[in-house]
PDB file of C-alpha atoms in Angstrom:
ATOM      1  CA  UNK A  16       0.000   0.000   0.000  1.00 29.00           C
ATOM      2  CA  UNK A  17       1.416   3.374  -1.024  1.00 31.00           C
ATOM      3  CA  UNK A  18       0.337   6.983  -0.821  1.00 34.00           C
ATOM      4  CA  UNK A  19       1.794   7.852  -4.217  1.00 38.00           C
ATOM      5  CA  UNK A  20       2.940   5.566  -6.993  1.00 36.00           C
ATOM      6  CA  UNK A  21       6.573   6.601  -6.709  1.00 39.00           C
ATOM      7  CA  UNK A  22       6.722   5.232  -3.177  1.00 40.00           C
ATOM      8  CA  UNK A  23       5.511   1.750  -4.141  1.00 39.00           C
ATOM      9  CA  UNK A  24       7.959  -1.106  -3.832  1.00 40.00           C
ATOM     10  CA  UNK A  25       7.388  -3.695  -6.524  1.00 43.00           C
ATOM     11  CA  UNK A  26       4.199  -4.657  -8.344  1.00 44.00           C
ATOM     12  CA  UNK A  27       1.096  -6.025  -6.709  1.00 41.00           C
ATOM     13  CA  UNK A  28       1.506  -9.214  -8.785  1.00 45.00           C
ATOM     14  CA  UNK A  29       4.783  -9.889  -6.973  1.00 44.00           C
ATOM     15  CA  UNK A  30       3.188 -10.108  -3.574  1.00 42.00           C
ATOM     16  CA  UNK A  31       3.034 -13.556  -2.010  1.00 44.00           C
ATOM     17  CA  UNK A  32      -0.655 -14.271  -1.310  1.00 42.00           C
ATOM     18  CA  UNK A  33       0.289 -16.885   1.231  1.00 44.00           C
ATOM     19  CA  UNK A  34       1.996 -19.741  -0.557  1.00 44.00           C
ATOM     20  CA  UNK A  35       4.432 -22.066   1.109  1.00 47.00           C
ATOM     21  CA  UNK A  36       5.298 -20.551   4.429  1.00 46.00           C
ATOM     22  CA  UNK A  37       2.890 -17.633   3.847  1.00 47.00           C
ATOM     23  CA  UNK A  38       0.420 -16.510   6.469  1.00 52.00           C
ATOM     24  CA  UNK A  39      -2.976 -14.947   6.070  1.00 48.00           C
ATOM     25  CA  UNK A  40      -2.814 -11.488   7.643  1.00 44.00           C
ATOM     26  CA  UNK A  41      -4.898 -11.001  10.742  1.00 49.00           C
ATOM     27  CA  UNK A  42      -4.648  -7.214  10.818  1.00 48.00           C
ATOM     28  CA  UNK A  43      -6.261  -4.774   8.350  1.00 43.00           C
ATOM     29  CA  UNK A  44      -3.913  -3.176   5.813  1.00 43.00           C
ATOM     30  CA  UNK A  45      -2.318   0.122   6.857  1.00 45.00           C
ATOM     31  CA  UNK A  46      -3.943   3.379   5.841  1.00 39.00           C
ATOM     32  CA  UNK A  47      -2.588   4.698   2.517  1.00 40.00           C
ATOM     33  CA  UNK A  48      -2.332   8.146   4.082  1.00 41.00           C
ATOM     34  CA  UNK A  49       1.028   8.781   5.755  1.00 43.00           C
ATOM     35  CA  UNK A  50       1.025   9.854   9.405  1.00 44.00           C
ATOM     36  CA  UNK A  51       1.269  13.542  10.110  1.00 45.00           C
ATOM     37  CA  UNK A  52       4.688  14.538  11.355  1.00 46.00           C
ATOM     38  CA  UNK A  53       3.806  16.638  14.391  1.00 42.00           C
ATOM     39  CA  UNK A  54       7.396  16.682  15.684  1.00 46.00           C
ATOM     40  CA  UNK A  55       8.737  18.408  12.574  1.00 43.00           C
ATOM     41  CA  UNK A  56       6.593  21.477  11.864  1.00 42.00           C
ATOM     42  CA  UNK A  57       8.654  22.712   8.942  1.00 50.00           C
ATOM     43  CA  UNK A  58      10.894  21.292   6.257  1.00 54.00           C
ATOM     44  CA  UNK A  59      11.100  17.872   4.684  1.00 56.00           C
ATOM     45  CA  UNK A  60      12.184  14.687   6.347  1.00 49.00           C
ATOM     46  CA  UNK A  61      15.562  13.294   5.507  1.00 46.00           C
ATOM     47  CA  UNK A  62      13.963  11.259   2.725  1.00 44.00           C
ATOM     48  CA  UNK A  63      12.480  14.246   0.911  1.00 56.00           C
ATOM     49  CA  UNK A  64      14.398  13.997  -2.350  1.00 58.00           C
ATOM     50  CA  UNK A  65      15.397  16.949  -4.503  1.00 71.00           C
ATOM     51  CA  UNK A  66      14.723  19.527  -1.799  1.00 82.00           C
ATOM     52  CA  UNK A  67      17.322  22.263  -1.613  1.00 80.00           C
ATOM     53  CA  UNK A  68      17.334  23.604   1.968  1.00 79.00           C
ATOM     54  CA  UNK A  69      19.273  26.675   0.834  1.00 79.00           C
ATOM     55  CA  UNK A  70      16.852  27.690  -1.927  1.00 80.00           C
ATOM     56  CA  UNK A  71      14.915  30.980  -1.552  1.00 82.00           C
ATOM     57  CA  UNK A  72      11.669  28.970  -1.503  1.00 88.00           C
ATOM     58  CA  UNK A  73      11.860  26.834   1.624  1.00 89.00           C
ATOM     59  CA  UNK A  74      11.337  23.086   1.579  1.00 89.00           C
ATOM     60  CA  UNK A  75       7.652  22.225   2.020  1.00 91.00           C
ATOM     61  CA  UNK A  76       6.402  20.673   5.218  1.00 90.00           C
ATOM     62  CA  UNK A  77       6.709  16.911   5.303  1.00 89.00           C
ATOM     63  CA  UNK A  78       2.961  16.485   5.942  1.00 93.00           C
ATOM     64  CA  UNK A  79       1.853  18.670   3.019  1.00 95.00           C
ATOM     65  CA  UNK A  80       0.486  15.803   0.922  1.00 94.00           C
ATOM     66  CA  UNK A  81      -1.727  14.621   3.771  1.00 96.00           C
ATOM     67  CA  UNK A  82      -2.917  18.112   4.722  1.00 97.00           C
ATOM     68  CA  UNK A  83      -3.702  19.214   1.144  1.00 97.00           C
ATOM     69  CA  UNK A  84      -5.389  15.987   0.005  1.00 97.00           C
ATOM     70  CA  UNK A  85      -9.057  16.867   0.220  1.00 95.00           C
ATOM     71  CA  UNK A  86      -9.976  13.180  -0.087  1.00 96.00           C
ATOM     72  CA  UNK A  87      -8.013  12.392   3.074  1.00 97.00           C
ATOM     73  CA  UNK A  88     -10.560  11.894   5.857  1.00 97.00           C
ATOM     74  CA  UNK A  89      -7.983  10.975   8.527  1.00 97.00           C
ATOM     75  CA  UNK A  90      -8.319  12.663  11.916  1.00 97.00           C
ATOM     76  CA  UNK A  91      -5.603  13.739  14.306  1.00 96.00           C
ATOM     77  CA  UNK A  92      -5.083  10.878  16.775  1.00 96.00           C
ATOM     78  CA  UNK A  93      -5.795  10.797  20.511  1.00 96.00           C
ATOM     79  CA  UNK A  94      -3.246  12.779  22.469  1.00 95.00           C
ATOM     80  CA  UNK A  95      -2.626  15.266  19.678  1.00 95.00           C
ATOM     81  CA  UNK A  96      -3.558  18.896  20.511  1.00 95.00           C
ATOM     82  CA  UNK A  97      -5.965  18.765  17.548  1.00 95.00           C
ATOM     83  CA  UNK A  98      -7.386  15.360  18.398  1.00 96.00           C
ATOM     84  CA  UNK A  99     -10.476  14.455  16.403  1.00 96.00           C
ATOM     85  CA  UNK A 100     -10.183  17.202  13.780  1.00 97.00           C
ATOM     86  CA  UNK A 101      -9.407  16.614  10.117  1.00 97.00           C
ATOM     87  CA  UNK A 102      -5.788  16.435   9.043  1.00 97.00           C
ATOM     88  CA  UNK A 103      -6.720  17.648   5.565  1.00 98.00           C
ATOM     89  CA  UNK A 104      -8.252  21.110   5.570  1.00 97.00           C
ATOM     90  CA  UNK A 105      -8.156  24.287   3.515  1.00 96.00           C
ATOM     91  CA  UNK A 106      -6.740  26.548   6.219  1.00 97.00           C
ATOM     92  CA  UNK A 107      -3.565  24.601   7.008  1.00 97.00           C
ATOM     93  CA  UNK A 108      -2.965  23.824   3.347  1.00 97.00           C
ATOM     94  CA  UNK A 109      -3.419  27.492   2.441  1.00 96.00           C
ATOM     95  CA  UNK A 110      -0.842  28.563   5.028  1.00 96.00           C
ATOM     96  CA  UNK A 111       1.646  25.990   3.739  1.00 95.00           C
ATOM     97  CA  UNK A 112       1.173  26.952   0.108  1.00 96.00           C
ATOM     98  CA  UNK A 113       1.048  30.750  -0.006  1.00 94.00           C
ATOM     99  CA  UNK A 114       4.802  31.166  -0.315  1.00 92.00           C
ATOM    100  CA  UNK A 115       4.818  29.028  -3.459  1.00 93.00           C
ATOM    101  CA  UNK A 116       2.268  31.005  -5.470  1.00 92.00           C
ATOM    102  CA  UNK A 117       5.087  32.577  -7.485  1.00 90.00           C
ATOM    103  CA  UNK A 118       5.748  29.084  -8.880  1.00 90.00           C
ATOM    104  CA  UNK A 119       2.510  28.827 -10.841  1.00 86.00           C
ATOM    105  CA  UNK A 120       2.556  31.953 -13.040  1.00 82.00           C
ATOM    106  CA  UNK A 121       4.892  33.758 -15.412  1.00 77.00           C
ATOM    107  CA  UNK A 122       3.908  37.379 -14.821  1.00 76.00           C
ATOM    108  CA  UNK A 123       6.354  40.007 -16.060  1.00 74.00           C
ATOM    109  CA  UNK A 124       5.508  42.318 -13.143  1.00 73.00           C
ATOM    110  CA  UNK A 125       8.650  42.109 -11.032  1.00 74.00           C
ATOM    111  CA  UNK A 126       7.344  44.539  -8.425  1.00 71.00           C
ATOM    112  CA  UNK A 127       3.958  43.213  -7.287  1.00 73.00           C
ATOM    113  CA  UNK A 128       3.880  39.658  -8.630  1.00 75.00           C
ATOM    114  CA  UNK A 129       7.385  38.445  -9.455  1.00 82.00           C
ATOM    115  CA  UNK A 130       7.398  34.929 -10.841  1.00 83.00           C
ATOM    116  CA  UNK A 131       9.767  32.298  -9.492  1.00 84.00           C
ATOM    117  CA  UNK A 132       8.621  29.460 -11.763  1.00 85.00           C
ATOM    118  CA  UNK A 133      11.968  29.344 -13.578  1.00 84.00           C
ATOM    119  CA  UNK A 134      14.241  30.061 -10.647  1.00 78.00           C
ATOM    120  CA  UNK A 135      12.928  28.436  -7.441  1.00 74.00           C
ATOM    121  CA  UNK A 136      14.410  24.959  -7.237  1.00 81.00           C
ATOM    122  CA  UNK A 137      11.768  23.649  -4.836  1.00 87.00           C
ATOM    123  CA  UNK A 138       8.686  24.668  -6.842  1.00 90.00           C
ATOM    124  CA  UNK A 139       7.856  21.166  -8.043  1.00 89.00           C
ATOM    125  CA  UNK A 140       7.616  19.905  -4.468  1.00 92.00           C
ATOM    126  CA  UNK A 141       4.600  22.135  -3.882  1.00 94.00           C
ATOM    127  CA  UNK A 142       2.384  20.249  -6.325  1.00 93.00           C
ATOM    128  CA  UNK A 143      -0.213  19.381  -3.618  1.00 95.00           C
ATOM    129  CA  UNK A 144      -1.095  23.103  -3.550  1.00 97.00           C
ATOM    130  CA  UNK A 145      -3.112  22.861  -6.748  1.00 94.00           C
ATOM    131  CA  UNK A 146      -6.260  22.459  -4.626  1.00 95.00           C
ATOM    132  CA  UNK A 147      -5.691  25.937  -3.138  1.00 94.00           C
ATOM    133  CA  UNK A 148      -4.944  27.646  -6.458  1.00 92.00           C
ATOM    134  CA  UNK A 149      -8.003  26.013  -8.005  1.00 90.00           C
ATOM    135  CA  UNK A 150     -10.234  27.402  -5.237  1.00 90.00           C
ATOM    136  CA  UNK A 151      -8.746  30.901  -5.507  1.00 87.00           C
ATOM    137  CA  UNK A 152      -9.470  30.786  -9.256  1.00 80.00           C
ATOM    138  CA  UNK A 153     -13.098  29.729  -8.733  1.00 75.00           C
ATOM    139  CA  UNK A 154     -14.848  32.973  -9.618  1.00 64.00           C
ATOM    140  CA  UNK A 155     -18.098  34.421 -10.914  1.00 58.00           C
ATOM    141  CA  UNK A 156     -16.962  37.007 -13.440  1.00 55.00           C
ATOM    142  CA  UNK A 157     -13.782  39.016 -12.702  1.00 56.00           C
ATOM    143  CA  UNK A 158     -10.968  37.476 -10.663  1.00 58.00           C
ATOM    144  CA  UNK A 159     -11.979  39.299  -7.479  1.00 61.00           C
ATOM    145  CA  UNK A 160     -15.472  37.769  -7.501  1.00 59.00           C
ATOM    146  CA  UNK A 161     -14.389  34.659  -5.627  1.00 71.00           C
ATOM    147  CA  UNK A 162     -16.830  31.810  -5.121  1.00 77.00           C
ATOM    148  CA  UNK A 163     -15.434  30.578  -1.827  1.00 83.00           C
ATOM    149  CA  UNK A 164     -17.968  28.401  -0.021  1.00 85.00           C
ATOM    150  CA  UNK A 165     -18.013  24.732  -1.011  1.00 90.00           C
ATOM    151  CA  UNK A 166     -19.960  21.904   0.599  1.00 93.00           C
ATOM    152  CA  UNK A 167     -17.081  19.509   1.198  1.00 95.00           C
ATOM    153  CA  UNK A 168     -15.352  18.644   4.501  1.00 97.00           C
ATOM    154  CA  UNK A 169     -12.015  20.004   3.271  1.00 97.00           C
ATOM    155  CA  UNK A 170     -13.531  23.499   2.965  1.00 95.00           C
ATOM    156  CA  UNK A 171     -15.516  23.398   6.203  1.00 96.00           C
ATOM    157  CA  UNK A 172     -15.561  26.850   7.822  1.00 95.00           C
ATOM    158  CA  UNK A 173     -14.179  28.663   4.792  1.00 93.00           C
ATOM    159  CA  UNK A 174     -15.915  31.896   3.852  1.00 92.00           C
ATOM    160  CA  UNK A 175     -14.983  35.078   2.036  1.00 88.00           C
ATOM    161  CA  UNK A 176     -14.432  36.944   5.302  1.00 92.00           C
ATOM    162  CA  UNK A 177     -11.460  34.711   6.091  1.00 93.00           C
ATOM    163  CA  UNK A 178      -9.805  35.518   2.766  1.00 91.00           C
ATOM    164  CA  UNK A 179     -10.658  39.207   2.977  1.00 90.00           C
ATOM    165  CA  UNK A 180      -8.962  39.498   6.368  1.00 94.00           C
ATOM    166  CA  UNK A 181      -5.965  37.517   5.175  1.00 94.00           C
ATOM    167  CA  UNK A 182      -5.574  39.703   2.084  1.00 89.00           C
ATOM    168  CA  UNK A 183      -5.604  42.802   4.301  1.00 92.00           C
ATOM    169  CA  UNK A 184      -2.947  41.337   6.602  1.00 95.00           C
ATOM    170  CA  UNK A 185      -0.768  39.979   3.807  1.00 91.00           C
ATOM    171  CA  UNK A 186      -0.590  42.702   1.178  1.00 88.00           C
ATOM    172  CA  UNK A 187       2.300  40.975  -0.574  1.00 87.00           C
ATOM    173  CA  UNK A 188       0.260  37.827  -1.208  1.00 89.00           C
ATOM    174  CA  UNK A 189      -2.761  39.903  -2.241  1.00 85.00           C
ATOM    175  CA  UNK A 190      -0.685  41.625  -4.921  1.00 84.00           C
ATOM    176  CA  UNK A 191       0.824  38.310  -6.025  1.00 85.00           C
ATOM    177  CA  UNK A 192      -2.585  36.693  -6.350  1.00 85.00           C
ATOM    178  CA  UNK A 193      -4.280  39.422  -8.351  1.00 79.00           C
ATOM    179  CA  UNK A 194      -1.433  41.303 -10.058  1.00 72.00           C
ATOM    180  CA  UNK A 195      -0.117  38.203 -11.794  1.00 69.00           C
ATOM    181  CA  UNK A 196      -2.930  38.624 -14.323  1.00 64.00           C
ATOM    182  CA  UNK A 197      -1.192  41.766 -15.605  1.00 64.00           C
ATOM    183  CA  UNK A 198       2.279  42.660 -16.801  1.00 65.00           C
ATOM    184  CA  UNK A 199       2.259  46.330 -15.813  1.00 62.00           C
ATOM    185  CA  UNK A 200       3.925  47.347 -12.567  1.00 57.00           C
ATOM    186  CA  UNK A 201       0.887  49.156 -11.153  1.00 60.00           C
ATOM    187  CA  UNK A 202      -0.776  48.318  -7.804  1.00 62.00           C
ATOM    188  CA  UNK A 203      -3.965  46.331  -8.252  1.00 64.00           C
ATOM    189  CA  UNK A 204      -7.270  47.632  -6.867  1.00 64.00           C
ATOM    190  CA  UNK A 205     -10.915  46.644  -7.287  1.00 63.00           C
ATOM    191  CA  UNK A 206     -11.190  49.274 -10.018  1.00 66.00           C
ATOM    192  CA  UNK A 207      -8.630  47.362 -12.057  1.00 64.00           C
ATOM    193  CA  UNK A 208     -11.039  44.450 -12.360  1.00 60.00           C
ATOM    194  CA  UNK A 209     -14.150  46.568 -12.791  1.00 64.00           C
ATOM    195  CA  UNK A 210     -12.586  48.243 -15.833  1.00 65.00           C
ATOM    196  CA  UNK A 211     -14.052  46.456 -18.865  1.00 65.00           C
ATOM    197  CA  UNK A 212     -10.917  47.262 -20.852  1.00 64.00           C
ATOM    198  CA  UNK A 213      -9.119  44.702 -18.710  1.00 59.00           C
ATOM    199  CA  UNK A 214     -11.573  41.899 -19.416  1.00 55.00           C
ATOM    200  CA  UNK A 215      -9.851  40.676 -22.562  1.00 57.00           C
TER     201      UNK A 215
END
């Protein structure tokens, strides 16, 4: 059982179903979701390949795949400070992923939305973040008309007020998120998106 294909060891056809000397298992198979590493809040484990710890974009957290997998229904275990709550959730995934937004666009605006897609060595390791970028691109009309609420456990508790407050507190991310649609080095405001000349 593997969480991702790359971690599998051998083919399923190679497994001994219990021939000579084999035993029928008495325990259920392990969960395909890896345990959350609560002792290492940041950075990859030793086995996180291709992660450059000296790169400008830090190594992702070792539990990112579990936290950003919206199909992962695992709960934090007894004894954990967050016992009984979902491991996978929008809020934790969003916090992990924000720094990597520069990886997913090629804006020419080097002031408000500089791209790092060609320069940040660790970009590819942030692939679980697609679920966040998809949600922040779910709009009704212009890019600022976000359709935030979604009836799935992963998004439980998410509303526009959360994002509005976060955008106010993190002006740099706000400019990254919305200015990457443009190549001019001009601060982005609501008027930018209300201007019909910018709709093409």
